[in-house]
Coordinates of C-alpha atoms and ligand atoms in Angstrom, one line a residue:
X1 CA -45.5 38.2 19.8
X2 CA -43.8 37.8 23.1
X3 CA -43.7 41.5 23.6
X4 CA -47.4 41.9 22.9
X5 CA -48.2 39.1 25.3
X6 CA -46.3 40.9 28.0
X7 CA -48.0 44.2 27.4
X8 CA -51.5 42.6 27.2
X9 CA -50.9 41.3 30.7
X10 CA -49.8 44.7 32.0
X11 CA -52.7 46.7 33.4
X12 CA -53.2 50.0 31.5
X13 CA -53.3 51.6 34.9
X14 CA -49.8 50.7 35.9
X15 CA -48.0 50.5 32.6
X16 CA -45.7 53.2 31.3
X17 CA -43.5 51.9 28.5
X18 CA -40.0 53.3 28.1
X19 CA -39.1 55.0 24.8
X20 CA -37.1 52.1 23.6
X21 CA -40.1 49.9 23.9
X22 CA -42.7 52.2 22.4
X23 CA -41.5 51.4 18.9
X24 CA -42.4 47.8 19.4
X25 CA -45.9 48.5 20.8
X26 CA -49.2 48.3 19.0
X27 CA -50.7 51.8 18.8
X28 CA -53.8 50.7 20.9
X29 CA -51.5 50.1 23.8
X30 CA -49.7 53.4 23.3
X31 CA -52.9 55.3 23.5
X32 CA -53.9 53.8 26.8
X33 CA -53.5 56.1 29.9
X34 CA -50.4 55.2 31.9
X35 CA -50.2 57.1 35.1
X36 CA -47.6 55.7 37.5
X37 CA -48.9 53.9 40.6
X38 CA -48.7 55.8 43.9
X39 CA -46.5 54.3 46.6
X40 CA -49.6 52.9 48.4
X41 CA -51.0 51.4 45.3
X42 CA -47.7 49.7 44.3
X43 CA -47.2 48.5 47.9
X44 CA -50.7 47.0 48.0
X45 CA -50.2 45.3 44.6
X46 CA -46.8 43.8 45.7
X47 CA -48.4 42.6 49.0
X48 CA -51.2 40.9 47.0
X49 CA -48.7 39.2 44.6
X50 CA -46.5 38.2 47.5
X51 CA -49.2 36.3 49.3
X52 CA -50.2 34.6 46.0
X53 CA -46.6 33.6 45.2
X54 CA -46.2 32.2 48.8
X55 CA -49.4 30.1 48.6
X56 CA -47.5 26.9 47.9
X57 CA -45.2 27.2 50.8
X58 CA -41.5 26.7 50.6
X59 CA -39.7 23.3 51.1
X60 CA -38.3 22.6 54.5
X61 CA -35.2 21.1 56.0
X62 CA -34.0 20.0 59.5
X63 CA -31.1 21.9 61.1
X64 CA -29.4 22.0 64.5
X65 CA -31.0 24.5 66.8
X66 CA -27.7 26.3 67.1
X67 CA -27.8 27.1 63.4
X68 CA -31.3 28.3 63.4
X69 CA -30.9 32.1 64.0
X70 CA -32.2 34.1 61.1
X71 CA -34.2 31.2 59.7
X72 CA -38.0 30.7 59.6
X73 CA -39.8 27.9 61.5
X74 CA -41.5 25.3 59.3
X75 CA -43.0 23.6 62.3
X76 CA -44.7 24.8 65.4
X77 CA -42.9 24.7 68.7
X78 CA -44.9 23.0 71.4
X79 CA -44.4 22.6 75.1
X80 CA -43.1 19.1 75.9
X81 CA -44.2 19.6 79.5
X82 CA -45.9 22.2 81.7
X83 CA -43.9 25.4 81.8
X84 CA -42.5 25.8 84.3
X85 CA -42.6 22.1 85.0
X86 CA -42.8 22.7 88.8
X87 CA -43.8 25.7 90.9
X88 CA -40.6 27.7 90.8
X89 CA -39.3 30.2 93.3
X90 CA -38.3 33.5 91.7
X91 CA -36.5 34.6 94.9
X92 CA -34.0 33.4 97.5
X93 CA -36.1 33.2 100.7
X94 CA -38.6 31.1 102.5
X95 CA -41.5 29.1 101.0
X96 CA -44.5 29.5 103.3
X97 CA -48.2 30.1 103.4
X98 CA -48.9 33.8 102.7
X99 CA -51.7 34.1 105.3
X100 CA -49.5 32.6 108.1
X101 CA -46.5 34.7 107.2
X102 CA -48.6 37.9 107.1
X103 CA -49.7 37.3 110.7
X104 CA -46.0 37.9 111.6
X105 CA -45.7 34.8 113.8
X106 CA -42.6 32.7 113.8
X107 CA -42.7 29.7 111.5
X108 CA -40.6 26.6 112.1
X109 CA -37.9 26.0 109.5
X110 CA -38.3 22.5 108.2
X111 CA -35.6 22.3 105.6
X112 CA -33.8 23.8 102.6
X113 CA -34.3 23.4 98.9
X114 CA -32.0 24.6 96.2
X115 CA -32.2 24.8 92.4
X116 CA -31.8 21.3 91.0
X117 CA -33.1 19.6 94.1
X118 CA -36.2 17.4 93.8
X119 CA -39.2 19.0 95.5
X120 CA -39.2 18.9 99.3
X121 CA -41.9 17.1 101.2
X122 CA -45.2 19.0 101.6
X123 CA -45.0 21.9 104.0
X124 CA -46.7 21.3 107.3
X125 CA -48.9 24.0 108.8
X126 CA -47.1 26.7 110.7
X127 CA -43.7 26.0 109.1
X128 CA -41.5 27.4 106.3
X129 CA -38.8 26.0 104.1
X130 CA -35.6 27.8 103.0
X131 CA -35.6 28.1 99.2
X132 CA -33.3 29.4 96.5
X133 CA -34.2 31.0 93.2
X134 CA -35.2 28.4 90.6
X135 CA -35.9 25.7 93.2
X136 CA -39.3 23.8 93.4
X137 CA -41.7 25.3 95.9
X138 CA -43.0 22.5 98.1
X139 CA -46.7 21.6 98.0
X140 CA -48.6 23.4 100.7
X141 CA -46.6 26.6 100.3
X142 CA -48.3 29.4 98.2
X143 CA -45.7 32.2 98.4
X144 CA -42.0 32.9 99.0
X145 CA -40.9 35.5 101.5
X146 CA -37.7 37.2 100.3
X147 CA -34.7 36.6 102.4
X148 CA -34.3 40.4 102.8
X149 CA -37.8 40.7 104.3
X150 CA -37.5 38.2 107.2
X151 CA -35.7 37.7 110.4
X152 CA -34.3 34.2 111.3
X153 CA -34.0 33.4 115.0
X154 CA -32.9 29.9 116.2
X155 CA -34.4 27.7 113.5
X156 CA -37.5 29.9 113.1
X157 CA -38.4 32.6 110.6
X158 CA -40.7 35.6 110.7
X159 CA -41.8 38.1 108.1
X160 CA -40.8 41.6 109.2
X161 CA -43.6 44.1 110.0
X162 CA -45.3 45.8 108.3
X163 CA -44.8 43.6 105.3
X164 CA -47.5 41.4 104.0
X165 CA -47.4 38.5 101.6
X166 CA -50.1 37.5 99.1
X167 CA -50.7 34.1 97.7
X168 CA -48.6 33.5 94.5
X169 CA -46.0 36.1 95.4
X170 CA -42.4 35.3 94.3
X171 CA -43.2 32.1 92.6
X172 CA -44.4 31.0 89.2
X173 CA -47.0 28.2 89.5
X174 CA -46.5 25.0 87.5
X175 CA -47.9 25.4 84.0
X176 CA -48.5 29.2 84.4
X177 CA -46.6 29.9 81.3
X178 CA -47.8 27.0 79.2
X179 CA -49.4 23.6 79.5
X180 CA -47.9 20.4 78.1
X181 CA -48.8 20.2 74.4
X182 CA -49.5 23.9 74.0
X183 CA -48.4 25.5 70.7
X184 CA -45.9 28.1 71.8
X185 CA -44.7 29.3 68.3
X186 CA -46.5 28.8 65.0
X187 CA -44.7 27.8 61.8
X188 CA -43.7 30.9 59.9
X189 CA -42.1 32.5 62.9
X190 CA -38.7 34.1 62.3
X191 CA -36.1 32.6 64.7
X192 CA -34.0 34.8 66.9
X193 CA -32.4 34.4 70.3
X194 CA -35.7 34.3 72.2
X195 CA -37.2 31.7 69.9
X196 CA -34.0 29.6 70.2
X197 CA -34.2 29.8 74.0
X198 CA -37.8 28.7 74.0
X199 CA -37.2 25.8 71.7
X200 CA -34.3 24.7 73.8
X201 CA -36.4 24.8 76.9
X202 CA -38.8 22.4 75.2
X203 CA -36.1 20.0 74.1
X204 CA -35.8 20.8 70.4
X205 CA -32.2 20.0 69.6
X206 CA -33.0 20.5 65.9
X207 CA -35.9 22.2 64.1
X208 CA -37.6 22.1 60.8
X209 CA -37.1 25.4 58.9
X210 CA -38.0 26.6 55.5
X211 CA -35.4 26.4 52.8
X212 CA -34.1 29.9 52.1
X213 CA -35.3 31.2 48.7
X214 CA -32.5 31.6 46.2
X215 CA -32.4 35.2 45.0
X216 CA -30.5 35.9 41.8
X217 CA -28.8 39.3 41.8
X218 CA -28.1 40.5 38.3
X219 CA -26.3 43.8 38.1
X220 CA -26.2 45.5 34.7
X221 CA -24.1 48.3 33.3
X222 CA -21.2 48.8 30.9
X223 CA -19.5 51.0 33.4
X224 CA -19.3 48.3 36.2
X225 CA -16.0 46.6 37.2
X226 CA -15.7 44.1 40.1
X227 CA -14.7 45.3 43.6
X228 CA -11.2 44.0 43.2
X229 CA -10.5 45.7 39.8
X230 CA -9.2 49.2 39.3
X231 CA -11.9 51.2 37.4
X232 CA -10.7 52.6 34.1
X233 CA -11.8 56.1 32.8
X234 CA -15.6 56.4 33.1
X235 CA -15.9 53.1 35.0
X236 CA -17.1 52.5 38.6
X237 CA -17.0 49.6 41.0
X238 CA -20.0 47.4 41.2
X239 CA -21.3 48.2 44.7
X240 CA -24.9 47.1 44.2
X241 CA -24.0 43.4 43.9
X242 CA -22.5 43.1 47.4
X243 CA -25.0 45.5 48.9
X244 CA -28.0 43.6 47.6
X245 CA -26.4 40.3 48.6
X246 CA -26.1 41.6 52.2
X247 CA -29.7 42.9 52.1
X248 CA -31.0 39.6 50.7
X249 CA -29.2 37.6 53.4
X250 CA -30.5 39.9 56.1
X251 CA -34.0 39.4 54.8
X252 CA -33.8 35.6 54.9
X253 CA -32.8 34.9 51.3
X254 CA -29.9 32.9 49.8
X255 CA -28.1 35.4 47.6
X256 CA -26.9 34.2 44.2
X257 CA -24.7 36.9 42.7
X258 CA -24.5 36.5 38.9
X259 CA -21.7 38.1 36.8
X260 CA -22.6 41.7 35.9
X261 CA -24.2 42.0 32.4
X262 CA -23.3 44.5 29.8
X263 CA -25.8 46.9 28.4
X264 CA -26.7 45.0 25.3
X265 CA -29.4 42.7 24.3
X266 CA -27.3 39.6 23.8
X267 CA -25.6 39.9 27.2
X268 CA -28.9 40.5 29.0
X269 CA -30.6 37.6 27.2
X270 CA -27.8 35.2 28.3
X271 CA -27.9 36.5 31.9
X272 CA -31.7 36.4 32.2
X273 CA -31.8 32.8 30.9
X274 CA -29.2 31.8 33.5
X275 CA -31.1 33.5 36.3
X276 CA -34.4 31.8 35.5
X277 CA -33.9 29.0 37.9
X278 CA -34.0 31.4 40.9
X279 CA -36.9 31.8 43.3
X280 CA -36.7 35.6 43.0
X281 CA -34.8 37.8 40.5
X282 CA -33.3 41.2 41.3
X283 CA -31.9 43.1 38.4
X284 CA -30.1 46.3 39.2
X285 CA -29.8 49.1 36.6
X286 CA -31.1 49.4 33.1
X287 CA -34.7 50.3 33.8
X288 CA -34.6 54.1 33.4
X289 CA -35.5 56.0 30.3
X290 CA -31.9 56.1 28.8
X291 CA -31.0 54.8 25.4
X292 CA -29.1 51.9 27.0
X293 CA -31.6 50.9 29.6
X294 CA -32.5 47.6 27.9
X295 CA -33.7 45.4 30.8
X296 CA -37.4 45.7 30.1
X297 CA -37.3 44.7 26.5
X298 CA -35.0 41.8 27.5
X299 CA -37.6 40.7 30.1
X300 CA -40.4 41.1 27.5
X301 CA -38.5 38.9 25.0
X302 CA -38.7 36.0 27.5
X303 CA -42.4 36.5 28.1
X304 CA -42.3 38.6 31.3
X305 CA -45.6 39.9 32.6
X306 CA -45.2 43.4 34.0
X307 CA -47.3 44.4 37.1
X308 CA -45.9 47.9 37.0
X309 CA -43.0 49.8 35.4
X310 CA -42.8 52.8 37.7
X311 CA -43.9 54.1 41.0
X312 CA -44.4 57.7 42.2
X313 CA -41.5 57.5 44.7
X314 CA -38.1 59.2 45.0
X315 CA -35.6 57.7 44.8
X316 CA -36.6 54.6 42.8
X317 CA -39.3 55.9 40.4
X318 CA -38.4 53.6 37.5
X319 CA -38.9 50.5 39.6
X320 CA -40.2 47.5 37.6
X321 CA -42.1 44.6 39.0
X322 CA -43.4 41.5 37.2
X323 CA -43.3 37.8 36.8
X324 CA -41.7 35.4 34.4
X325 CA -44.0 32.5 33.7
X326 CA -42.2 29.1 33.8
X327 CA -43.8 26.1 32.1
X328 CA -42.7 23.6 34.7
X329 CA -43.4 25.5 37.9
X330 CA -44.4 28.7 39.7
X331 CA -43.7 31.9 37.9
X332 CA -40.5 33.8 38.8
X333 CA -41.1 37.1 40.4
X334 CA -38.6 39.8 39.4
X335 CA -37.8 43.4 40.3
X336 CA -35.9 45.8 38.0
X337 CA -34.3 48.0 40.6
X338 CA -33.0 51.4 39.4
X339 CA -29.2 51.3 39.5
X340 CA -28.4 54.2 41.7
X341 CA -27.4 52.5 45.0
X342 CA -29.8 54.3 47.3
X343 CA -32.6 53.7 44.7
X344 CA -31.8 50.0 44.7
X345 CA -31.7 49.9 48.5
X346 CA -35.0 51.8 49.1
X347 CA -36.9 49.8 46.5
X348 CA -35.5 46.5 47.8
X349 CA -36.6 47.4 51.4
X350 CA -40.0 48.7 50.3
X351 CA -41.0 46.1 47.8
X352 CA -38.6 43.2 47.1
X353 CA -38.2 42.4 50.8
X354 CA -42.0 41.8 51.0
X355 CA -41.9 39.2 48.2
X356 CA -38.7 37.6 49.7
X357 CA -40.4 37.4 53.1
X358 CA -43.4 35.7 51.6
X359 CA -41.3 33.2 49.7
X360 CA -39.3 32.5 52.9
X361 CA -42.5 31.5 54.7
X362 CA -42.1 34.4 57.1
X363 CA -45.5 35.4 58.6
X364 CA -44.4 38.8 59.7
X365 CA -42.2 40.2 56.9
X366 CA -42.5 43.6 55.3
X367 CA -41.0 47.0 55.7
X368 CA -40.8 48.4 59.2
X369 CA -42.1 52.0 59.6
X370 CA -41.9 54.0 62.8
X371 CA -42.6 57.5 64.0
X372 CA -40.0 59.9 65.1
X373 CA -39.6 63.6 65.9
X374 CA -38.0 65.5 63.1
X375 CA -34.8 67.1 64.4
X376 CA -33.3 68.4 61.2
X377 CA -34.0 68.4 57.6
X378 CA -31.9 69.9 54.9
X379 CA -34.5 69.3 52.3
X380 CA -37.7 70.9 53.5
X381 CA -39.2 71.2 50.1
X382 CA -41.5 68.4 49.1
X383 CA -41.9 67.1 45.6
X384 CA -45.6 67.1 44.9
X385 CA -46.7 63.8 43.5
X386 CA -43.8 61.7 44.9
X387 CA -43.4 59.9 48.2
X388 CA -39.8 60.5 49.1
X389 CA -37.4 58.4 51.2
X390 CA -34.4 60.4 52.2
X391 CA -31.3 58.9 54.1
X392 CA -31.6 59.9 57.7
X393 CA -30.2 59.2 61.1
X394 CA -32.6 58.2 63.9
X395 CA -31.5 58.6 67.5
X396 CA -33.2 56.4 70.1
X397 CA -33.0 58.4 73.4
X398 CA -32.5 56.6 76.7
X399 CA -34.4 59.4 78.4
X400 CA -37.8 58.4 79.5
X401 CA -40.7 60.0 77.6
X402 CA -38.3 61.3 74.9
X403 CA -39.4 60.0 71.4
X404 CA -36.8 58.9 68.9
X405 CA -35.6 61.9 66.9
X406 CA -34.6 61.8 63.2
X407 CA -32.2 64.0 61.3
X408 CA -31.8 64.0 57.5
X409 CA -28.3 63.2 56.4
X410 CA -27.1 65.7 53.8
X411 CA -26.7 64.0 50.5
X412 CA -25.9 64.5 46.9
X413 CA -28.6 62.4 45.4
X414 CA -29.2 58.7 45.2
X415 CA -25.7 57.8 44.2
X416 CA -24.2 59.2 47.5
X417 CA -22.9 56.1 49.2
X418 CA -21.3 58.1 52.0
X419 CA -24.6 59.6 53.0
X420 CA -26.2 56.2 52.8
X421 CA -23.6 54.6 55.0
X422 CA -24.0 57.3 57.6
X423 CA -27.8 56.8 57.7
X424 CA -29.7 54.2 59.7
X425 CA -33.2 54.9 58.3
X426 CA -35.1 56.8 55.7
X427 CA -37.2 59.9 56.4
X428 CA -40.5 59.4 54.6
X429 CA -42.0 62.6 53.0
X430 CA -45.6 61.9 52.0
X431 CA -46.7 62.6 48.5
X432 CA -49.1 65.3 49.6
X433 CA -47.0 67.0 52.3
X434 CA -46.7 70.7 51.8
X435 CA -43.5 71.0 53.8
X436 CA -41.9 69.6 56.9
X437 CA -41.3 71.5 60.1
X438 CA -38.6 70.6 62.6
X439 CA -40.2 69.2 65.7
X440 CA -43.1 67.5 64.0
X441 CA -43.7 63.8 64.1
X442 CA -42.7 62.1 60.9
X443 CA -42.6 58.6 59.5
X444 CA -39.4 56.7 59.1
X445 CA -38.5 53.5 57.3
X446 CA -36.2 51.3 59.2
X447 CA -33.7 48.9 57.4
Ligands
AMP501 P1 -29.1 52.9 35.7 O1 -30.3 52.6 36.6 O2 -28.5 51.8 35.0 O3 -29.5 54.1 34.7 O4 -28.0 53.5 36.6 C1 -28.2 54.6 37.4 C2 -26.9 55.0 38.1 O5 -26.5 54.0 39.0 C3 -25.7 55.2 37.2 O6 -24.9 56.3 37.7 C4 -25.0 53.9 37.3 O7 -23.6 54.0 37.0 C5 -25.2 53.6 38.8 N1 -25.2 52.1 39.0 C6 -25.8 51.2 38.2 N2 -25.5 50.0 38.6 C7 -24.7 50.1 39.7 C8 -24.0 49.2 40.5 N3 -24.2 47.8 40.3 N4 -23.2 49.6 41.5 C9 -23.1 51.0 41.6 N5 -23.6 51.9 40.9 C10 -24.4 51.5 39.9
MG502 MG1 -27.2 51.4 33.5

């Protein structure tokens, strides 16, 4: 019953049941066409679900500004006063009237004002006032002549020929950056150093931020042992758990690493039940076509609705995306990430990070693509019908006019952690590309 419900909700378009599920399916469903989604189709579907899942908005909490890096604003940041709060000199020099200074006559020096001083009295005609960077420009002055551009003789100052000054030069007028009460950052902005500086300048000692979504990370596989255990024959260390935890934290989530589950129905049932209180569930492994890939039937047993069970990408083709309905709250979105580490990483970046970003309240989340010039590829052949994401290294040149270049990192498939660790991006090979030529502009996916 549960299984049928799950399949009824799965669009015929996107649904491709695994062999171990086929036995349990009604023949009508099995006869439905089940082409895999293209990358673009899957991407659009995930984006649509992400915005629906984010509709309620996460809860918020107040934290010290110093702790806010990496969080998402749950409140707008508004200017508490004009910015700058006074006309501010941007140079060491002499506050003056631009027209008077440009006539190259001597101006009488009437005083000196430094950063932190209260504004000097209004500037009389035919005079200038010594001023330091950051100090308030006195009323009456409309420019600052740089100290390097003047001569000072016996209490008088003159702009050197042939220099001219224009009104507004070397100062920022009061309120030029913002007026008191202006919204400077909307809620949903991801907080980094620049946003912290702006909030500090407006007097926000603490800020309201969205609570980080709790992301359950469930790795599966009989072969897995923890990092601190010595693998026996045929066993490997569980590298996906710490990798995904790091990716989740970097994308604004609160990683909740569950004990790895064995490849049997009972272990998966227990683990999935435990994970059901999360905001997002990432399962690694067990979604391919092998005899012991049992994650989908386990999800179906607890009423999962599958949006898709495969995408035409490499690595990561068996990717599963769906939702687990919860009687007492919003449904739990889940991804079944293929277990090979690079498959898990690519599918997380392309798809899961989108949902995580939306659940975090982040207005500008989603994968970051860029263009680069192809320097080297060891894998020129395309695989028709698959969009490929190959570990690559992008070099950002410091030479003006030189675009970033990207070189594919030689690899031994999607389990090659060494190649992955040497890469800093993925080279994207479009589904319909005939072949790639060195020197051409290609698309890259940044982590
Ligand atoms: P699966 O998706 O379960 O068929 O696994 C595909 C490959 O990824 C197999 O070689 C697994 O041993 C490997 N793998 C699965 N899970 C992990 C993990 N947590 N850490 C490292 N490798 C894994
Ligand atoms: Mg497995």
